[in-house]
Coordinates of C-alpha atoms in Angstrom, one line a residue:
Chain B
M28 CA 105.2 76.0 94.3
T29 CA 103.4 78.0 96.3
E30 CA 101.2 80.5 94.9
K31 CA 101.8 84.5 95.1
P32 CA 100.2 87.7 94.7
Y33 CA 102.1 88.5 91.5
H34 CA 102.7 85.2 89.9
D35 CA 99.7 86.7 87.3
I36 CA 102.0 89.7 85.8
P37 CA 102.6 88.2 82.6
G38 CA 105.7 87.0 81.0
T39 CA 107.5 88.9 84.6
T40 CA 109.4 86.1 87.0
L41 CA 110.2 88.0 91.1
F42 CA 113.9 87.1 92.2
D43 CA 112.1 85.4 95.0
A44 CA 113.3 83.2 98.3
E45 CA 111.9 80.0 95.6
Q46 CA 113.8 81.3 92.2
S47 CA 117.3 82.6 94.9
R48 CA 117.0 79.6 96.3
K49 CA 116.9 77.5 93.2
G50 CA 120.1 79.7 91.9
Y51 CA 122.3 79.9 93.4
H52 CA 125.3 78.1 92.1
L53 CA 124.2 79.5 88.8
N54 CA 123.9 82.8 90.1
M55 CA 127.4 82.4 91.4
F56 CA 128.3 80.8 88.5
C57 CA 127.6 84.2 86.8
M58 CA 129.4 85.5 89.1
S59 CA 132.8 84.5 88.7
L60 CA 132.5 85.9 85.2
M61 CA 133.7 89.5 86.7
K62 CA 136.8 88.3 86.7
A63 CA 138.7 89.1 83.3
D64 CA 140.6 85.2 84.0
N65 CA 137.5 83.3 85.0
R66 CA 135.8 84.7 81.4
A67 CA 138.9 84.2 79.6
A68 CA 139.1 80.4 81.8
F69 CA 135.1 79.9 80.5
K70 CA 134.8 80.8 76.7
A71 CA 138.4 78.7 76.0
D72 CA 135.8 75.6 77.7
E73 CA 132.3 76.6 78.8
R74 CA 131.0 72.5 79.1
G75 CA 134.6 72.5 82.0
Y76 CA 133.8 75.5 82.8
L77 CA 130.6 75.2 84.2
D78 CA 131.1 71.1 85.8
S79 CA 133.9 73.0 87.7
Y80 CA 130.3 74.5 89.5
P81 CA 127.8 72.5 90.8
M82 CA 124.0 73.5 89.5
T83 CA 122.6 70.8 88.1
E84 CA 122.0 69.9 84.0
A85 CA 119.2 71.8 82.6
Q86 CA 121.0 75.0 84.6
K87 CA 124.0 73.8 82.5
Q88 CA 122.6 73.2 79.6
S89 CA 120.3 76.9 79.5
V90 CA 123.5 78.7 80.1
L91 CA 125.6 77.1 76.6
D92 CA 122.4 77.4 75.1
R93 CA 122.8 80.9 76.0
D94 CA 118.7 80.4 76.7
W95 CA 117.5 84.1 78.9
N96 CA 113.9 83.1 79.9
G97 CA 115.4 79.3 81.2
M98 CA 118.2 80.6 82.8
I99 CA 115.9 82.7 84.7
A100 CA 113.0 80.2 85.1
L101 CA 116.5 78.0 86.1
G102 CA 116.6 80.8 89.5
G103 CA 118.5 82.9 87.8
N104 CA 119.1 86.5 88.3
I105 CA 119.7 89.1 85.7
Y106 CA 121.9 91.0 86.5
F107 CA 123.3 87.6 86.8
T108 CA 123.1 87.2 84.0
S109 CA 124.0 89.8 82.0
K110 CA 127.3 89.2 82.9
I111 CA 127.0 85.9 80.3
A112 CA 126.0 88.9 78.3
A113 CA 129.1 90.9 79.1
T114 CA 131.4 88.1 78.5
D115 CA 129.2 87.3 75.6
G116 CA 130.2 91.0 74.3
L117 CA 125.6 91.4 74.7
S118 CA 124.3 94.7 75.7
F119 CA 121.2 94.1 77.4
Q120 CA 119.6 95.7 75.0
Q121 CA 120.5 93.2 73.2
I122 CA 119.5 90.4 75.0
A123 CA 116.1 91.8 76.3
A124 CA 115.2 91.8 72.4
K125 CA 115.8 88.0 73.2
M126 CA 114.0 87.6 76.4
S127 CA 111.0 89.4 74.8
G128 CA 111.1 87.2 71.7
V129 CA 111.8 90.5 68.6
S130 CA 115.0 91.2 66.5
Q131 CA 117.5 94.0 68.1
A132 CA 116.5 96.9 65.5
E133 CA 112.4 96.2 66.9
Y134 CA 113.2 96.3 70.3
A135 CA 115.0 99.8 69.9
Q136 CA 112.1 100.7 67.3
M137 CA 110.0 100.3 70.4
M138 CA 111.7 102.1 73.2
L139 CA 112.5 105.0 70.5
D140 CA 108.5 104.9 70.5
G141 CA 107.8 104.9 73.8
G142 CA 108.7 101.3 75.1
R143 CA 106.2 98.4 74.9
S144 CA 102.8 99.4 76.7
V145 CA 101.2 97.4 79.8
E146 CA 98.3 98.2 78.4
G147 CA 97.2 94.5 78.2
N148 CA 100.2 93.6 79.9
R149 CA 99.1 94.3 83.9
S150 CA 98.2 90.7 84.7
K151 CA 97.5 87.5 83.2
K152 CA 93.5 87.3 83.8
E153 CA 93.3 90.3 81.7
Q154 CA 95.2 89.2 78.5
A155 CA 92.6 85.7 78.8
R156 CA 89.4 88.4 79.4
G157 CA 91.7 89.9 76.0
Chain X
M2 CA 125.2 122.0 112.8
A3 CA 126.1 119.4 109.7
R4 CA 122.2 120.2 107.7
I5 CA 120.5 119.0 104.8
T6 CA 119.8 121.1 102.4
A7 CA 118.2 119.8 99.0
G8 CA 117.5 116.3 97.4
V9 CA 118.4 115.0 94.1
A10 CA 116.8 111.9 92.3
T11 CA 118.0 110.9 89.4
S12 CA 117.6 107.4 87.3
H13 CA 121.1 104.7 87.2
V14 CA 121.2 104.0 83.5
P15 CA 123.8 101.9 82.9
A16 CA 124.1 102.8 79.4
I17 CA 124.6 106.4 80.4
G18 CA 128.3 106.2 81.8
A19 CA 128.4 104.4 78.5
A20 CA 127.6 106.9 76.3
L21 CA 129.7 109.4 78.7
D22 CA 132.6 106.9 78.6
N23 CA 132.6 106.4 75.1
G24 CA 131.8 109.7 74.2
K25 CA 128.8 109.5 72.7
A26 CA 127.4 111.8 74.8
G27 CA 126.3 114.3 71.7
D28 CA 125.8 111.9 69.6
D29 CA 121.2 112.4 68.9
Y30 CA 120.1 108.9 71.0
W31 CA 121.4 110.5 74.4
R32 CA 121.8 114.3 73.5
P33 CA 118.2 114.6 74.7
V34 CA 119.2 112.5 78.2
F35 CA 122.5 115.2 78.5
A36 CA 120.8 118.0 77.8
G37 CA 118.5 117.5 80.4
Y38 CA 121.1 117.5 83.5
E39 CA 122.7 120.7 81.7
A40 CA 121.1 122.6 84.5
S41 CA 121.6 120.5 86.6
K42 CA 124.9 120.9 86.5
A43 CA 124.6 124.4 87.2
W44 CA 122.4 123.9 90.5
I45 CA 125.3 121.5 91.9
A46 CA 127.7 123.8 91.2
A47 CA 126.2 126.4 92.7
E48 CA 124.9 125.0 95.5
K49 CA 128.3 123.0 96.8
P50 CA 128.0 120.2 99.3
D51 CA 130.4 119.1 101.1
V52 CA 129.3 115.6 101.2
I53 CA 126.7 113.2 99.5
I54 CA 124.9 110.7 100.6
L55 CA 124.0 108.6 97.6
V56 CA 121.3 106.0 97.7
Y57 CA 121.3 103.2 94.6
N58 CA 121.4 99.9 94.5
D59 CA 124.1 97.6 93.9
H60 CA 124.4 95.0 90.7
A61 CA 125.2 92.1 91.3
S62 CA 129.0 93.9 92.1
A63 CA 129.9 94.0 95.0
F64 CA 127.7 92.2 96.2
S65 CA 126.7 88.7 94.8
L66 CA 124.1 86.2 96.6
E67 CA 126.5 85.1 100.0
L68 CA 125.6 88.9 101.2
I69 CA 122.4 90.7 100.7
P70 CA 121.6 93.7 103.8
T71 CA 119.5 95.7 103.2
F72 CA 120.6 98.7 104.0
A73 CA 124.4 99.0 104.0
I74 CA 126.3 102.5 105.0
G75 CA 129.9 102.8 103.6
C76 CA 132.0 104.1 105.8
A77 CA 135.3 103.3 104.9
E78 CA 138.1 106.2 103.2
S79 CA 137.4 105.8 99.7
F80 CA 135.9 103.6 97.5
A81 CA 136.6 102.5 94.1
P82 CA 134.6 101.7 90.3
A83 CA 133.5 98.3 90.7
D84 CA 134.0 96.4 87.2
E85 CA 131.2 95.6 86.1
G86 CA 132.3 93.0 83.4
W87 CA 133.7 95.5 80.7
G88 CA 136.4 96.4 83.2
P89 CA 136.0 99.3 85.7
R90 CA 134.7 102.5 84.7
P91 CA 137.1 105.3 84.1
V92 CA 135.8 107.6 86.7
P93 CA 137.8 108.9 89.7
T94 CA 137.5 106.8 93.2
V95 CA 135.2 108.4 95.8
E96 CA 136.2 109.3 98.4
G97 CA 134.2 108.2 102.0
H98 CA 132.9 110.6 104.9
P99 CA 133.6 108.5 107.6
A100 CA 133.3 110.4 110.3
L101 CA 129.5 111.6 109.1
A102 CA 129.2 107.9 108.0
W103 CA 130.3 106.6 110.9
H104 CA 127.7 109.0 113.6
L105 CA 124.8 107.8 110.4
A106 CA 125.3 104.3 111.6
E107 CA 125.4 104.8 115.1
Q108 CA 122.5 107.2 114.8
L109 CA 120.2 105.2 112.3
I110 CA 121.1 102.1 114.7
F111 CA 119.9 104.0 117.8
D112 CA 116.8 104.8 115.2
E113 CA 116.7 101.6 115.7
F114 CA 117.3 101.1 112.0
D115 CA 119.9 98.8 111.9
M116 CA 122.9 99.2 109.4
T117 CA 125.6 96.5 108.1
I118 CA 128.1 98.5 108.2
V119 CA 130.8 98.6 105.2
N120 CA 134.5 98.9 105.5
R121 CA 135.0 97.1 101.5
M122 CA 133.5 97.9 98.8
D123 CA 133.5 99.0 95.0
V124 CA 130.6 101.0 94.2
D125 CA 129.0 100.3 90.1
H126 CA 127.0 102.7 87.9
G127 CA 124.6 102.4 90.8
L128 CA 126.4 105.6 92.7
T129 CA 128.7 106.7 89.5
V130 CA 126.4 107.5 87.0
P131 CA 124.4 110.0 89.3
L132 CA 128.0 111.4 89.9
S133 CA 128.5 111.3 86.4
L134 CA 125.3 113.2 85.7
M135 CA 125.9 116.2 88.1
F136 CA 129.7 116.6 87.8
G137 CA 130.3 115.4 84.6
Q138 CA 133.7 114.3 84.1
P139 CA 136.2 115.7 86.2
D140 CA 139.5 114.5 87.2
A141 CA 138.6 114.8 91.4
W142 CA 134.7 114.4 92.4
P143 CA 134.2 118.0 94.1
C144 CA 133.2 116.3 97.6
K145 CA 132.7 113.0 99.7
V146 CA 130.2 110.6 99.3
I147 CA 129.0 108.4 101.5
P148 CA 126.8 105.2 99.7
L149 CA 124.3 103.7 101.0
A150 CA 123.0 100.1 99.1
V151 CA 119.5 99.1 99.6
N152 CA 118.9 95.9 99.0
V153 CA 116.8 96.0 95.1
V154 CA 118.2 92.6 94.3
Q155 CA 116.1 90.3 95.9
Y156 CA 112.4 90.0 96.3
P157 CA 111.3 91.9 99.1
P158 CA 112.8 94.3 98.8
P159 CA 112.3 97.2 101.9
S160 CA 108.5 98.2 102.0
G161 CA 108.2 102.5 100.8
K162 CA 107.2 103.5 104.6
R163 CA 110.6 101.6 105.7
C164 CA 112.6 103.3 102.8
Y165 CA 110.1 106.9 103.7
N166 CA 111.5 106.3 107.4
L167 CA 114.6 106.1 106.6
G168 CA 115.0 109.6 104.8
K169 CA 113.4 111.0 107.8
A170 CA 115.7 109.0 110.6
I171 CA 119.2 110.2 107.8
R172 CA 117.3 114.5 108.9
R173 CA 118.0 114.0 112.9
A174 CA 121.8 111.7 112.3
V175 CA 122.6 114.3 110.3
D176 CA 120.6 117.9 111.3
S177 CA 122.7 116.2 115.7
F178 CA 125.7 115.7 113.5
P179 CA 127.6 118.4 115.2
E180 CA 130.2 120.2 112.0
D181 CA 129.4 122.6 109.5
L182 CA 128.6 120.4 106.9
K183 CA 126.3 121.3 103.9
V184 CA 124.5 117.7 102.4
V185 CA 122.7 116.9 99.7
V186 CA 120.6 113.8 99.4
F187 CA 120.7 111.6 96.0
G188 CA 118.1 109.2 95.3
T189 CA 118.7 107.5 92.5
G190 CA 117.6 104.1 90.1
G191 CA 113.9 104.1 88.4
M192 CA 112.0 105.1 86.5
S193 CA 109.5 102.4 85.2
H194 CA 111.5 99.0 83.0
Q195 CA 112.3 96.0 83.0
L196 CA 115.1 94.3 82.0
Q197 CA 114.3 90.7 81.9
G198 CA 111.2 87.5 80.4
P199 CA 109.2 88.6 77.8
R200 CA 107.4 91.8 78.8
A201 CA 111.1 93.7 79.1
G202 CA 111.4 96.8 78.0
L203 CA 108.0 97.4 79.8
I204 CA 107.3 101.7 80.4
N205 CA 104.8 103.5 82.0
R206 CA 104.4 108.1 81.4
D207 CA 101.3 108.0 83.4
F208 CA 102.8 106.1 86.5
D209 CA 107.0 108.0 86.3
N210 CA 104.7 111.3 85.9
A211 CA 102.3 110.2 88.3
F212 CA 104.9 109.8 91.1
L213 CA 106.9 112.1 90.5
D214 CA 103.9 114.3 91.4
R215 CA 103.4 112.3 94.4
L216 CA 107.0 112.4 96.0
I217 CA 107.0 115.9 95.7
E218 CA 103.3 116.7 96.4
D219 CA 102.1 113.9 98.7
P220 CA 105.0 110.9 100.0
E221 CA 102.8 109.5 103.0
A222 CA 100.2 108.7 100.7
Q223 CA 103.7 107.3 97.9
A224 CA 105.3 105.4 100.3
A225 CA 102.1 104.0 101.5
V226 CA 102.3 102.2 97.6
P227 CA 103.1 98.6 98.0
H228 CA 105.3 96.5 95.7
L229 CA 103.5 94.4 93.7
D230 CA 102.1 98.2 91.9
Y231 CA 105.5 99.2 91.4
V232 CA 106.4 95.3 89.8
R233 CA 103.1 95.6 88.1
E234 CA 103.0 99.1 86.5
A235 CA 107.0 99.9 86.4
G236 CA 108.1 97.0 85.8
S237 CA 110.2 94.3 87.3
E238 CA 112.4 96.6 88.0
G239 CA 111.4 99.5 88.6
I240 CA 111.1 99.1 91.9
E241 CA 113.7 101.3 92.6
L242 CA 111.7 103.5 92.5
V243 CA 111.3 103.0 96.5
M244 CA 114.9 104.3 97.0
W245 CA 114.0 107.4 96.2
L246 CA 111.7 107.4 99.4
I247 CA 114.5 107.7 100.9
M248 CA 116.1 110.9 99.6
R249 CA 112.2 112.4 99.7
G250 CA 111.9 111.4 103.6
A251 CA 115.0 113.2 104.1
L252 CA 113.2 117.1 103.4
D253 CA 111.2 119.3 105.0
P254 CA 107.5 118.8 103.3
K255 CA 106.8 121.2 102.0
V256 CA 109.9 121.3 98.7
K257 CA 110.3 123.7 96.4
V258 CA 111.1 122.0 93.0
A259 CA 114.3 123.4 91.8
H260 CA 114.2 121.0 88.1
R261 CA 111.7 118.1 86.8
F262 CA 112.7 116.4 84.1
Y263 CA 111.7 113.6 82.3
H264 CA 112.1 111.1 79.2
V265 CA 112.2 108.1 77.1
P266 CA 114.4 106.3 76.2
A267 CA 117.4 105.5 77.4
S268 CA 118.8 101.7 75.6
N269 CA 115.8 100.1 77.9
T270 CA 115.0 102.5 80.7
A271 CA 112.4 105.2 81.4
V272 CA 115.5 108.6 83.1
G273 CA 113.6 111.1 85.8
H274 CA 115.1 113.4 87.9
L275 CA 114.9 115.6 90.7
I276 CA 116.0 118.1 92.5
L277 CA 114.5 119.4 95.6
E278 CA 115.6 122.3 97.9
N279 CA 114.9 122.4 100.7
P280 CA 112.8 126.5 102.2
G281 CA 114.9 127.7 103.8
C282 CA 117.7 126.1 104.1
A283 CA 119.9 127.0 101.0

């Protein structure tokens, strides 16, 4: 992995060339969920549906586990993986809560209180210094 | 001759569209958001543009990873609301303006902006939510709309400077169109937000308000801000703000601020909104 300046931003994965190459089939699977028939077929047999895409086993498992951060690490893009959330009837805010490791109620309250502060969240170096 | 009279900037949060579509606009949560657009609805009803050039980004609706155009211009007669996984939004079909759109495509390419020409495209919340915020829920949109889609999903998006200069080229192209048309340019997306990973929910009021100030007063300086600053300070999806620079580039160096609004939160996002008028062009 070539080191990029944005790798220093904590809790953030930019969908760059490297991620896009890695995640192509995962994201194209997500794209297929734009059609109602495909959503039904996926819900009826998730494993079988995933097997029709040339995804890695780890990518398939991350989808089955609804491991939202795992999907991102394996090349998923949020605008694509959110189509799985839509298929599950989950909102963006619900999966954002899961990705940041808090309950939906806690996340919603954080947003009402003005959102996550950028202080302490700008860089890994800054965080390491405390 | 065609002329650009004003620019509108606004966030295009999908939950705003869902709130309106599901009759929740009057709820305590949403009322302050829609209140910020009351003056805007009156403004645009008086302004009566013939055409809106609407700068937005597609969110894996019309463009998947098969084809990722950096700048795409919609030249079709009409554009249907996209099914984003819950069925299409119950909003009118968007009527295009093929004559002006094709003129823009030609002139922008002559001007060294190599646009992708799109003749068939569904339009998602990125385009329809700004229309809903400005026009409410009419049976038909009251003017023609030319979609101008910018890639901000696949990193890197175009630079702020490139976007600002595209706006200037749009101004030149509109000014050379012979038909007498009143044109308003919309720049949409932002403001600070991050939808992914452990840093999801990031909001940066200071960054957002400094961005608004500089977009109005010193857009050249804002255009020089690198991607990394947006991502670090305004979140991975905050980078959508570069699209506002296209709108700003299409206006005069000095503009009149007709309206300014900022509110946190709408779902995961900071809502920002500006109406900027070209002096002497109303």
